[in-house]
C-alpha cells in the first residue's frame, strides 16, 4: 500500500466518524421515533397512515378527476360479479363496493379504499419485520421502505386499482407463511391458504408469489421439516374454497385472454435472441424502476458500514430461518418471472406487474441491514430516507390538488 493509499484508508473512516458525530442527534431522534407509540400503534405506522390519509383527503376535497383504472372501477362497481371487464379479478371492486356502502360516494370510495389498503400494507410489512425478529428500527424501516419504491410510494397512491389488492394480500400471504414457519398452527395454515387465494383474486399474477413461496419452502432442509402435510392440506382447502367460483367464471372466458399478448408485446418481429434480450432488458429495467431507490439506499448503508468498520460478515446460513425463507421467496419469484418473460418472448414489462415479486423487498432489505449492521444505524438511515420521500408525496399531492402536474 502506498502512502497515499494509507492516508485514504485512514481518512475515510475519520471523515465518517466526524459526520456521525455531527448527525448523532438525528440518529438518536430517529431511534426514539422508531420506538415510540401512539396508544397501541407504533408511531412510524401512525405517521405513514397520516401520509396516506392526507393524500386521500386531498384527492377527495379537490375532486381530482379519476384516472383510467379508477374510471374502470366506477363503471364496474354498479353490480356484484365474479369478475369484471373481460377477465379482471373481482376482489378490488368488491372492496370498493363495501366502502361505498358506508360513504355513499363512488369516487370517494375509490380513493378511501386505496388509502386503506396502503395503510394496511404498511402495517403488514411492519408485522413481517417483527416476525423476522427485527428491532423496532428494522420493522419501521420495512414499512418506510415502501416510499423507496416509486410504484408503491407514489404511483399506488395515485392510480392503481386491482394491483393494490394484489400487492396487499401478497404481503399478507408472506406474513402468514412466516407465522406457519414460526408457530405451525392450523390457523396460520388456513390464513396462508386464504390470503394466497385473495392475492390471486386481487391480481392473477399473485400466483408468482405462491410459486416463489413453494420454491423457498423446498430450498432449505430445515424449513422443509417444519411443514406438516395435513395442515398443508388445510391451506390448500382454504385456497381452493376461496378461488372456486371466480376460477369457474374465468374458465368460461378463456377466449378473452388474447389481449395479454398485446400487453406483454409477445410475438414481436426479430430474431429469437434479440427478442429475448429486449425482454430481459425490459424486465431488469422494470425492476430497477420499481426498487432502484431502495436498492441504492441499501447499498449506500452497507458501504458506509463497511468503511466505518461496523459491518459484520453476512452468511445465508447465519440468518434466521424466517429471513432465509423470505429472501429465497423473493429470489425465486424474481427468477420465475424472468424465465416467464424469456420463455414467452415478452418485450414489455410494466412496473405494477412486479408487485408479487418485489413487494416484500423492504422487509428483506431491513433484515439484511440488521444482520450487517447490528447497531441499527443502517435501518435508521432507511427510515430517514423513507420519511423524507413520504413527506415529498404529500407535497406532490398538494400540487396535484391545485391542478399542477398529474
PDB file of C-alpha atoms in Angstrom, residues 56-338:
ATOM      1  CA  UNK A  56     -56.501  10.645   0.134  1.00  0.00           C
ATOM      2  CA  UNK A  57     -58.295  13.666   1.624  1.00  0.00           C
ATOM      3  CA  UNK A  58     -56.501  15.998  -0.778  1.00  0.00           C
ATOM      4  CA  UNK A  59     -57.759  13.906  -3.700  1.00  0.00           C
ATOM      5  CA  UNK A  60     -61.330  13.865  -2.356  1.00  0.00           C
ATOM      6  CA  UNK A  61     -61.557  17.531  -1.419  1.00  0.00           C
ATOM      7  CA  UNK A  62     -60.002  18.675  -4.697  1.00  0.00           C
ATOM      8  CA  UNK A  63     -62.222  16.209  -6.604  1.00  0.00           C
ATOM      9  CA  UNK A  64     -59.221  15.073  -8.605  1.00  0.00           C
ATOM     10  CA  UNK A  65     -60.508  13.587 -11.881  1.00  0.00           C
ATOM     11  CA  UNK A  66     -60.271   9.780 -11.820  1.00  0.00           C
ATOM     12  CA  UNK A  67     -57.647   8.111 -13.978  1.00  0.00           C
ATOM     13  CA  UNK A  68     -58.249   5.245 -16.388  1.00  0.00           C
ATOM     14  CA  UNK A  69     -58.217   2.481 -13.745  1.00  0.00           C
ATOM     15  CA  UNK A  70     -60.482   4.476 -11.440  1.00  0.00           C
ATOM     16  CA  UNK A  71     -62.955   5.149 -14.224  1.00  0.00           C
ATOM     17  CA  UNK A  72     -62.987   1.420 -14.905  1.00  0.00           C
ATOM     18  CA  UNK A  73     -63.818   0.773 -11.251  1.00  0.00           C
ATOM     19  CA  UNK A  74     -66.580   3.390 -11.276  1.00  0.00           C
ATOM     20  CA  UNK A  75     -68.120   1.674 -14.282  1.00  0.00           C
ATOM     21  CA  UNK A  76     -67.838  -1.823 -12.786  1.00  0.00           C
ATOM     22  CA  UNK A  77     -68.925  -1.181  -9.204  1.00  0.00           C
ATOM     23  CA  UNK A  78     -72.600  -0.954 -10.081  1.00  0.00           C
ATOM     24  CA  UNK A  79     -73.067  -4.682  -9.566  1.00  0.00           C
ATOM     25  CA  UNK A  80     -71.590  -7.684  -7.789  1.00  0.00           C
ATOM     26  CA  UNK A  81     -69.862 -10.196 -10.066  1.00  0.00           C
ATOM     27  CA  UNK A  82     -67.234 -12.945 -10.039  1.00  0.00           C
ATOM     28  CA  UNK A  83     -65.070 -10.891 -12.404  1.00  0.00           C
ATOM     29  CA  UNK A  84     -65.133  -7.666 -14.380  1.00  0.00           C
ATOM     30  CA  UNK A  85     -64.063  -6.038 -17.658  1.00  0.00           C
ATOM     31  CA  UNK A  86     -63.301  -9.148 -19.644  1.00  0.00           C
ATOM     32  CA  UNK A  87     -61.190 -11.231 -17.276  1.00  0.00           C
ATOM     33  CA  UNK A  88     -60.313  -8.801 -14.475  1.00  0.00           C
ATOM     34  CA  UNK A  89     -60.403 -10.398 -10.990  1.00  0.00           C
ATOM     35  CA  UNK A  90     -63.178  -9.170  -8.690  1.00  0.00           C
ATOM     36  CA  UNK A  91     -61.641  -8.534  -5.272  1.00  0.00           C
ATOM     37  CA  UNK A  92     -60.723  -4.871  -5.560  1.00  0.00           C
ATOM     38  CA  UNK A  93     -64.121  -3.944  -6.966  1.00  0.00           C
ATOM     39  CA  UNK A  94     -65.791  -5.818  -4.118  1.00  0.00           C
ATOM     40  CA  UNK A  95     -63.736  -3.856  -1.575  1.00  0.00           C
ATOM     41  CA  UNK A  96     -64.686  -0.544  -3.189  1.00  0.00           C
ATOM     42  CA  UNK A  97     -68.348  -1.557  -3.165  1.00  0.00           C
ATOM     43  CA  UNK A  98     -68.142  -2.369   0.570  1.00  0.00           C
ATOM     44  CA  UNK A  99     -66.580   1.018   1.314  1.00  0.00           C
ATOM     45  CA  UNK A 100     -69.206   2.712  -0.856  1.00  0.00           C
ATOM     46  CA  UNK A 101     -71.941   1.197   1.300  1.00  0.00           C
ATOM     47  CA  UNK A 102     -70.545   3.322   4.147  1.00  0.00           C
ATOM     48  CA  UNK A 103     -69.522   6.570   2.427  1.00  0.00           C
ATOM     49  CA  UNK A 104     -72.206   6.651  -0.321  1.00  0.00           C
ATOM     50  CA  UNK A 105     -69.846   8.491  -2.675  1.00  0.00           C
ATOM     51  CA  UNK A 106     -68.451   6.443  -5.544  1.00  0.00           C
ATOM     52  CA  UNK A 107     -65.263   8.378  -6.262  1.00  0.00           C
ATOM     53  CA  UNK A 108     -64.563   8.895  -2.554  1.00  0.00           C
ATOM     54  CA  UNK A 109     -64.979   5.133  -2.069  1.00  0.00           C
ATOM     55  CA  UNK A 110     -62.327   4.528  -4.751  1.00  0.00           C
ATOM     56  CA  UNK A 111     -59.832   6.873  -3.050  1.00  0.00           C
ATOM     57  CA  UNK A 112     -60.602   5.700   0.508  1.00  0.00           C
ATOM     58  CA  UNK A 113     -60.206   2.039  -0.455  1.00  0.00           C
ATOM     59  CA  UNK A 114     -56.815   2.839  -1.965  1.00  0.00           C
ATOM     60  CA  UNK A 115     -55.666   4.666   1.170  1.00  0.00           C
ATOM     61  CA  UNK A 116     -56.966   1.961   3.499  1.00  0.00           C
ATOM     62  CA  UNK A 117     -55.187  -0.807   1.602  1.00  0.00           C
ATOM     63  CA  UNK A 118     -51.902   1.110   1.657  1.00  0.00           C
ATOM     64  CA  UNK A 119     -52.196   1.729   5.403  1.00  0.00           C
ATOM     65  CA  UNK A 120     -52.797  -1.980   5.951  1.00  0.00           C
ATOM     66  CA  UNK A 121     -49.882  -2.824   3.656  1.00  0.00           C
ATOM     67  CA  UNK A 122     -47.517  -0.722   5.770  1.00  0.00           C
ATOM     68  CA  UNK A 123     -48.829  -2.462   8.900  1.00  0.00           C
ATOM     69  CA  UNK A 124     -48.249  -5.890   7.330  1.00  0.00           C
ATOM     70  CA  UNK A 125     -44.673  -5.008   6.335  1.00  0.00           C
ATOM     71  CA  UNK A 126     -44.069  -3.775   9.881  1.00  0.00           C
ATOM     72  CA  UNK A 127     -45.525  -7.078  11.103  1.00  0.00           C
ATOM     73  CA  UNK A 128     -43.239  -9.003   8.754  1.00  0.00           C
ATOM     74  CA  UNK A 129     -40.309  -7.102  10.238  1.00  0.00           C
ATOM     75  CA  UNK A 130     -41.319  -8.155  13.724  1.00  0.00           C
ATOM     76  CA  UNK A 131     -41.935 -11.743  12.539  1.00  0.00           C
ATOM     77  CA  UNK A 132     -38.345 -11.726  11.280  1.00  0.00           C
ATOM     78  CA  UNK A 133     -37.310 -10.804  14.847  1.00  0.00           C
ATOM     79  CA  UNK A 134     -36.112  -7.354  13.803  1.00  0.00           C
ATOM     80  CA  UNK A 135     -35.852  -4.469  16.230  1.00  0.00           C
ATOM     81  CA  UNK A 136     -38.386  -1.643  16.038  1.00  0.00           C
ATOM     82  CA  UNK A 137     -35.811   0.192  13.901  1.00  0.00           C
ATOM     83  CA  UNK A 138     -35.828  -2.697  11.453  1.00  0.00           C
ATOM     84  CA  UNK A 139     -39.619  -3.059  11.436  1.00  0.00           C
ATOM     85  CA  UNK A 140     -40.063   0.673  10.854  1.00  0.00           C
ATOM     86  CA  UNK A 141     -37.513   0.530   8.020  1.00  0.00           C
ATOM     87  CA  UNK A 142     -39.509  -2.310   6.425  1.00  0.00           C
ATOM     88  CA  UNK A 143     -42.621  -0.103   6.466  1.00  0.00           C
ATOM     89  CA  UNK A 144     -40.947   3.141   5.358  1.00  0.00           C
ATOM     90  CA  UNK A 145     -39.166   1.220   2.603  1.00  0.00           C
ATOM     91  CA  UNK A 146     -42.458   1.422   0.688  1.00  0.00           C
ATOM     92  CA  UNK A 147     -41.661   5.041  -0.142  1.00  0.00           C
ATOM     93  CA  UNK A 148     -38.315   3.996  -1.618  1.00  0.00           C
ATOM     94  CA  UNK A 149     -40.203   2.014  -4.274  1.00  0.00           C
ATOM     95  CA  UNK A 150     -41.789   4.639  -6.565  1.00  0.00           C
ATOM     96  CA  UNK A 151     -44.562   2.397  -7.956  1.00  0.00           C
ATOM     97  CA  UNK A 152     -45.806   1.942  -4.381  1.00  0.00           C
ATOM     98  CA  UNK A 153     -44.716   5.108  -2.579  1.00  0.00           C
ATOM     99  CA  UNK A 154     -46.150   7.351  -5.295  1.00  0.00           C
ATOM    100  CA  UNK A 155     -47.933   5.597  -8.140  1.00  0.00           C
ATOM    101  CA  UNK A 156     -50.010   3.284  -5.952  1.00  0.00           C
ATOM    102  CA  UNK A 157     -51.412   6.314  -4.125  1.00  0.00           C
ATOM    103  CA  UNK A 158     -52.380   7.890  -7.410  1.00  0.00           C
ATOM    104  CA  UNK A 159     -53.572   5.347  -9.919  1.00  0.00           C
ATOM    105  CA  UNK A 160     -53.672   1.626  -9.083  1.00  0.00           C
ATOM    106  CA  UNK A 161     -56.809  -0.473  -8.720  1.00  0.00           C
ATOM    107  CA  UNK A 162     -56.548  -4.291  -8.921  1.00  0.00           C
ATOM    108  CA  UNK A 163     -52.820  -4.151  -8.272  1.00  0.00           C
ATOM    109  CA  UNK A 164     -53.474  -2.630  -4.840  1.00  0.00           C
ATOM    110  CA  UNK A 165     -55.378  -5.666  -3.601  1.00  0.00           C
ATOM    111  CA  UNK A 166     -52.855  -7.960  -5.243  1.00  0.00           C
ATOM    112  CA  UNK A 167     -49.862  -6.380  -3.529  1.00  0.00           C
ATOM    113  CA  UNK A 168     -51.530  -6.175  -0.113  1.00  0.00           C
ATOM    114  CA  UNK A 169     -52.708  -9.774   0.000  1.00  0.00           C
ATOM    115  CA  UNK A 170     -49.365 -10.971  -1.387  1.00  0.00           C
ATOM    116  CA  UNK A 171     -47.656  -9.285   1.574  1.00  0.00           C
ATOM    117  CA  UNK A 172     -50.265 -10.733   3.952  1.00  0.00           C
ATOM    118  CA  UNK A 173     -49.641 -14.185   2.467  1.00  0.00           C
ATOM    119  CA  UNK A 174     -45.917 -13.865   3.188  1.00  0.00           C
ATOM    120  CA  UNK A 175     -46.650 -12.783   6.758  1.00  0.00           C
ATOM    121  CA  UNK A 176     -48.883 -15.840   7.121  1.00  0.00           C
ATOM    122  CA  UNK A 177     -46.085 -18.052   5.788  1.00  0.00           C
ATOM    123  CA  UNK A 178     -43.727 -16.654   8.418  1.00  0.00           C
ATOM    124  CA  UNK A 179     -46.363 -17.477  11.030  1.00  0.00           C
ATOM    125  CA  UNK A 180     -46.532 -21.023   9.644  1.00  0.00           C
ATOM    126  CA  UNK A 181     -42.751 -21.384   9.948  1.00  0.00           C
ATOM    127  CA  UNK A 182     -42.666 -19.959  13.469  1.00  0.00           C
ATOM    128  CA  UNK A 183     -45.878 -21.322  15.029  1.00  0.00           C
ATOM    129  CA  UNK A 184     -47.070 -24.143  12.770  1.00  0.00           C
ATOM    130  CA  UNK A 185     -50.681 -23.793  13.930  1.00  0.00           C
ATOM    131  CA  UNK A 186     -53.755 -24.816  11.950  1.00  0.00           C
ATOM    132  CA  UNK A 187     -54.913 -21.169  11.923  1.00  0.00           C
ATOM    133  CA  UNK A 188     -51.663 -19.993  10.344  1.00  0.00           C
ATOM    134  CA  UNK A 189     -52.024 -22.561   7.542  1.00  0.00           C
ATOM    135  CA  UNK A 190     -55.616 -21.518   6.879  1.00  0.00           C
ATOM    136  CA  UNK A 191     -54.584 -17.848   6.824  1.00  0.00           C
ATOM    137  CA  UNK A 192     -51.771 -18.669   4.379  1.00  0.00           C
ATOM    138  CA  UNK A 193     -54.122 -20.505   2.030  1.00  0.00           C
ATOM    139  CA  UNK A 194     -56.864 -17.885   2.185  1.00  0.00           C
ATOM    140  CA  UNK A 195     -54.515 -14.913   1.764  1.00  0.00           C
ATOM    141  CA  UNK A 196     -52.793 -16.608  -1.197  1.00  0.00           C
ATOM    142  CA  UNK A 197     -56.182 -17.014  -2.846  1.00  0.00           C
ATOM    143  CA  UNK A 198     -57.105 -13.398  -2.126  1.00  0.00           C
ATOM    144  CA  UNK A 199     -53.799 -12.274  -3.655  1.00  0.00           C
ATOM    145  CA  UNK A 200     -54.798 -14.098  -6.843  1.00  0.00           C
ATOM    146  CA  UNK A 201     -58.286 -12.569  -6.694  1.00  0.00           C
ATOM    147  CA  UNK A 202     -56.635  -9.170  -6.471  1.00  0.00           C
ATOM    148  CA  UNK A 203     -54.303  -9.787  -9.423  1.00  0.00           C
ATOM    149  CA  UNK A 204     -53.801 -13.131 -11.122  1.00  0.00           C
ATOM    150  CA  UNK A 205     -50.014 -12.768 -11.151  1.00  0.00           C
ATOM    151  CA  UNK A 206     -50.147 -13.365  -7.391  1.00  0.00           C
ATOM    152  CA  UNK A 207     -49.555 -16.972  -8.454  1.00  0.00           C
ATOM    153  CA  UNK A 208     -45.905 -15.996  -8.979  1.00  0.00           C
ATOM    154  CA  UNK A 209     -45.539 -15.200  -5.273  1.00  0.00           C
ATOM    155  CA  UNK A 210     -47.168 -18.508  -4.407  1.00  0.00           C
ATOM    156  CA  UNK A 211     -44.732 -20.384  -6.653  1.00  0.00           C
ATOM    157  CA  UNK A 212     -41.811 -18.468  -5.120  1.00  0.00           C
ATOM    158  CA  UNK A 213     -43.001 -19.396  -1.629  1.00  0.00           C
ATOM    159  CA  UNK A 214     -43.183 -23.067  -2.557  1.00  0.00           C
ATOM    160  CA  UNK A 215     -39.674 -22.885  -4.007  1.00  0.00           C
ATOM    161  CA  UNK A 216     -38.379 -21.201  -0.843  1.00  0.00           C
ATOM    162  CA  UNK A 217     -40.024 -23.793   1.375  1.00  0.00           C
ATOM    163  CA  UNK A 218     -38.357 -26.595  -0.568  1.00  0.00           C
ATOM    164  CA  UNK A 219     -34.947 -24.958  -0.848  1.00  0.00           C
ATOM    165  CA  UNK A 220     -33.827 -25.267   2.790  1.00  0.00           C
ATOM    166  CA  UNK A 221     -33.859 -28.651   4.595  1.00  0.00           C
ATOM    167  CA  UNK A 222     -34.560 -27.086   7.989  1.00  0.00           C
ATOM    168  CA  UNK A 223     -37.579 -25.272   6.521  1.00  0.00           C
ATOM    169  CA  UNK A 224     -38.944 -28.375   4.781  1.00  0.00           C
ATOM    170  CA  UNK A 225     -39.005 -30.144   8.119  1.00  0.00           C
ATOM    171  CA  UNK A 226     -41.274 -27.507   9.654  1.00  0.00           C
ATOM    172  CA  UNK A 227     -44.234 -28.073   7.345  1.00  0.00           C
ATOM    173  CA  UNK A 228     -46.923 -30.601   8.223  1.00  0.00           C
ATOM    174  CA  UNK A 229     -48.674 -32.444   5.381  1.00  0.00           C
ATOM    175  CA  UNK A 230     -52.113 -32.495   6.997  1.00  0.00           C
ATOM    176  CA  UNK A 231     -52.000 -28.802   7.726  1.00  0.00           C
ATOM    177  CA  UNK A 232     -50.766 -28.054   4.230  1.00  0.00           C
ATOM    178  CA  UNK A 233     -53.983 -29.753   3.134  1.00  0.00           C
ATOM    179  CA  UNK A 234     -55.872 -27.174   5.242  1.00  0.00           C
ATOM    180  CA  UNK A 235     -54.064 -24.363   3.413  1.00  0.00           C
ATOM    181  CA  UNK A 236     -54.853 -25.941   0.038  1.00  0.00           C
ATOM    182  CA  UNK A 237     -58.512 -26.368   1.003  1.00  0.00           C
ATOM    183  CA  UNK A 238     -58.796 -22.708   2.045  1.00  0.00           C
ATOM    184  CA  UNK A 239     -57.070 -21.651  -1.187  1.00  0.00           C
ATOM    185  CA  UNK A 240     -59.418 -23.686  -3.388  1.00  0.00           C
ATOM    186  CA  UNK A 241     -62.538 -22.732  -1.453  1.00  0.00           C
ATOM    187  CA  UNK A 242     -61.910 -19.010  -1.916  1.00  0.00           C
ATOM    188  CA  UNK A 243     -60.993 -19.366  -5.601  1.00  0.00           C
ATOM    189  CA  UNK A 244     -63.536 -21.966  -6.744  1.00  0.00           C
ATOM    190  CA  UNK A 245     -66.329 -19.733  -8.038  1.00  0.00           C
ATOM    191  CA  UNK A 246     -64.157 -16.953  -9.562  1.00  0.00           C
ATOM    192  CA  UNK A 247     -61.952 -19.525 -11.315  1.00  0.00           C
ATOM    193  CA  UNK A 248     -65.022 -21.260 -12.751  1.00  0.00           C
ATOM    194  CA  UNK A 249     -66.098 -17.851 -14.091  1.00  0.00           C
ATOM    195  CA  UNK A 250     -62.633 -17.255 -15.544  1.00  0.00           C
ATOM    196  CA  UNK A 251     -62.551 -20.696 -17.172  1.00  0.00           C
ATOM    197  CA  UNK A 252     -65.690 -19.804 -19.098  1.00  0.00           C
ATOM    198  CA  UNK A 253     -63.956 -16.730 -20.564  1.00  0.00           C
ATOM    199  CA  UNK A 254     -60.522 -18.044 -21.541  1.00  0.00           C
ATOM    200  CA  UNK A 255     -61.109 -16.970 -25.129  1.00  0.00           C
ATOM    201  CA  UNK A 256     -60.831 -13.331 -23.974  1.00  0.00           C
ATOM    202  CA  UNK A 257     -57.238 -13.724 -22.754  1.00  0.00           C
ATOM    203  CA  UNK A 258     -55.812 -12.762 -26.132  1.00  0.00           C
ATOM    204  CA  UNK A 259     -55.348  -9.143 -25.010  1.00  0.00           C
ATOM    205  CA  UNK A 260     -52.467 -10.290 -22.781  1.00  0.00           C
ATOM    206  CA  UNK A 261     -50.400 -10.899 -25.907  1.00  0.00           C
ATOM    207  CA  UNK A 262     -50.744  -7.208 -26.707  1.00  0.00           C
ATOM    208  CA  UNK A 263     -49.994  -6.063 -23.174  1.00  0.00           C
ATOM    209  CA  UNK A 264     -46.760  -8.043 -22.997  1.00  0.00           C
ATOM    210  CA  UNK A 265     -45.817  -7.296 -26.624  1.00  0.00           C
ATOM    211  CA  UNK A 266     -45.418 -11.018 -27.281  1.00  0.00           C
ATOM    212  CA  UNK A 267     -44.529 -12.138 -30.793  1.00  0.00           C
ATOM    213  CA  UNK A 268     -42.578  -9.092 -31.877  1.00  0.00           C
ATOM    214  CA  UNK A 269     -40.607  -9.259 -35.099  1.00  0.00           C
ATOM    215  CA  UNK A 270     -36.905 -10.054 -34.914  1.00  0.00           C
ATOM    216  CA  UNK A 271     -34.588 -12.921 -34.099  1.00  0.00           C
ATOM    217  CA  UNK A 272     -35.347 -15.049 -31.071  1.00  0.00           C
ATOM    218  CA  UNK A 273     -32.123 -13.880 -29.395  1.00  0.00           C
ATOM    219  CA  UNK A 274     -32.868 -10.198 -30.000  1.00  0.00           C
ATOM    220  CA  UNK A 275     -36.418 -10.561 -28.695  1.00  0.00           C
ATOM    221  CA  UNK A 276     -35.207 -12.367 -25.543  1.00  0.00           C
ATOM    222  CA  UNK A 277     -32.526  -9.761 -24.968  1.00  0.00           C
ATOM    223  CA  UNK A 278     -35.091  -6.993 -25.317  1.00  0.00           C
ATOM    224  CA  UNK A 279     -37.371  -8.821 -22.874  1.00  0.00           C
ATOM    225  CA  UNK A 280     -34.557  -9.308 -20.345  1.00  0.00           C
ATOM    226  CA  UNK A 281     -33.626  -5.632 -20.529  1.00  0.00           C
ATOM    227  CA  UNK A 282     -37.275  -4.618 -20.132  1.00  0.00           C
ATOM    228  CA  UNK A 283     -37.596  -6.893 -17.091  1.00  0.00           C
ATOM    229  CA  UNK A 284     -34.424  -5.646 -15.422  1.00  0.00           C
ATOM    230  CA  UNK A 285     -35.361  -2.057 -16.255  1.00  0.00           C
ATOM    231  CA  UNK A 286     -38.768  -2.589 -14.689  1.00  0.00           C
ATOM    232  CA  UNK A 287     -37.168  -3.992 -11.538  1.00  0.00           C
ATOM    233  CA  UNK A 288     -34.779  -1.043 -11.354  1.00  0.00           C
ATOM    234  CA  UNK A 289     -37.637   1.433 -11.791  1.00  0.00           C
ATOM    235  CA  UNK A 290     -39.597  -0.418  -9.101  1.00  0.00           C
ATOM    236  CA  UNK A 291     -36.941  -0.793  -6.423  1.00  0.00           C
ATOM    237  CA  UNK A 292     -33.942   1.217  -7.613  1.00  0.00           C
ATOM    238  CA  UNK A 293     -34.029   3.834  -4.812  1.00  0.00           C
ATOM    239  CA  UNK A 294     -34.446   1.133  -2.161  1.00  0.00           C
ATOM    240  CA  UNK A 295     -31.509  -0.855  -3.516  1.00  0.00           C
ATOM    241  CA  UNK A 296     -29.399   2.320  -3.780  1.00  0.00           C
ATOM    242  CA  UNK A 297     -30.063   3.232  -0.141  1.00  0.00           C
ATOM    243  CA  UNK A 298     -29.397  -0.370   0.890  1.00  0.00           C
ATOM    244  CA  UNK A 299     -26.008  -0.381  -0.886  1.00  0.00           C
ATOM    245  CA  UNK A 300     -25.103   3.068   0.463  1.00  0.00           C
ATOM    246  CA  UNK A 301     -25.839   1.990   4.046  1.00  0.00           C
ATOM    247  CA  UNK A 302     -23.851  -1.225   3.587  1.00  0.00           C
ATOM    248  CA  UNK A 303     -20.861   0.592   2.080  1.00  0.00           C
ATOM    249  CA  UNK A 304     -20.841   3.130   4.923  1.00  0.00           C
ATOM    250  CA  UNK A 305     -20.979   0.308   7.467  1.00  0.00           C
ATOM    251  CA  UNK A 306     -18.046  -1.401   5.749  1.00  0.00           C
ATOM    252  CA  UNK A 307     -15.929   1.762   5.634  1.00  0.00           C
ATOM    253  CA  UNK A 308     -16.762   2.618   9.237  1.00  0.00           C
ATOM    254  CA  UNK A 309     -15.823  -0.875  10.359  1.00  0.00           C
ATOM    255  CA  UNK A 310     -19.188  -1.647  11.922  1.00  0.00           C
ATOM    256  CA  UNK A 311     -20.261  -4.179   9.271  1.00  0.00           C
ATOM    257  CA  UNK A 312     -20.339  -7.829  10.284  1.00  0.00           C
ATOM    258  CA  UNK A 313     -19.833 -10.778   7.883  1.00  0.00           C
ATOM    259  CA  UNK A 314     -23.049 -11.978   6.246  1.00  0.00           C
ATOM    260  CA  UNK A 315     -23.690 -15.662   5.614  1.00  0.00           C
ATOM    261  CA  UNK A 316     -27.026 -17.154   4.472  1.00  0.00           C
ATOM    262  CA  UNK A 317     -26.650 -19.986   6.975  1.00  0.00           C
ATOM    263  CA  UNK A 318     -26.178 -17.422   9.727  1.00  0.00           C
ATOM    264  CA  UNK A 319     -29.566 -15.823   9.031  1.00  0.00           C
ATOM    265  CA  UNK A 320     -32.709 -16.817  10.889  1.00  0.00           C
ATOM    266  CA  UNK A 321     -34.837 -19.426   9.044  1.00  0.00           C
ATOM    267  CA  UNK A 322     -37.606 -16.863   8.546  1.00  0.00           C
ATOM    268  CA  UNK A 323     -35.185 -14.412   6.915  1.00  0.00           C
ATOM    269  CA  UNK A 324     -33.773 -17.129   4.664  1.00  0.00           C
ATOM    270  CA  UNK A 325     -37.312 -18.096   3.668  1.00  0.00           C
ATOM    271  CA  UNK A 326     -38.358 -14.582   2.691  1.00  0.00           C
ATOM    272  CA  UNK A 327     -35.081 -13.827   0.909  1.00  0.00           C
ATOM    273  CA  UNK A 328     -35.353 -17.071  -1.058  1.00  0.00           C
ATOM    274  CA  UNK A 329     -39.032 -16.465  -1.848  1.00  0.00           C
ATOM    275  CA  UNK A 330     -38.212 -13.066  -3.381  1.00  0.00           C
ATOM    276  CA  UNK A 331     -35.267 -14.539  -5.323  1.00  0.00           C
ATOM    277  CA  UNK A 332     -37.341 -17.489  -6.575  1.00  0.00           C
ATOM    278  CA  UNK A 333     -40.195 -15.210  -7.674  1.00  0.00           C
ATOM    279  CA  UNK A 334     -37.673 -12.978  -9.440  1.00  0.00           C
ATOM    280  CA  UNK A 335     -36.118 -15.938 -11.261  1.00  0.00           C
ATOM    281  CA  UNK A 336     -39.511 -17.368 -12.231  1.00  0.00           C
ATOM    282  CA  UNK A 337     -40.673 -14.020 -13.608  1.00  0.00           C
ATOM    283  CA  UNK A 338     -37.523 -13.673 -15.697  1.00  0.00           C
TER     284      UNK A 338
END
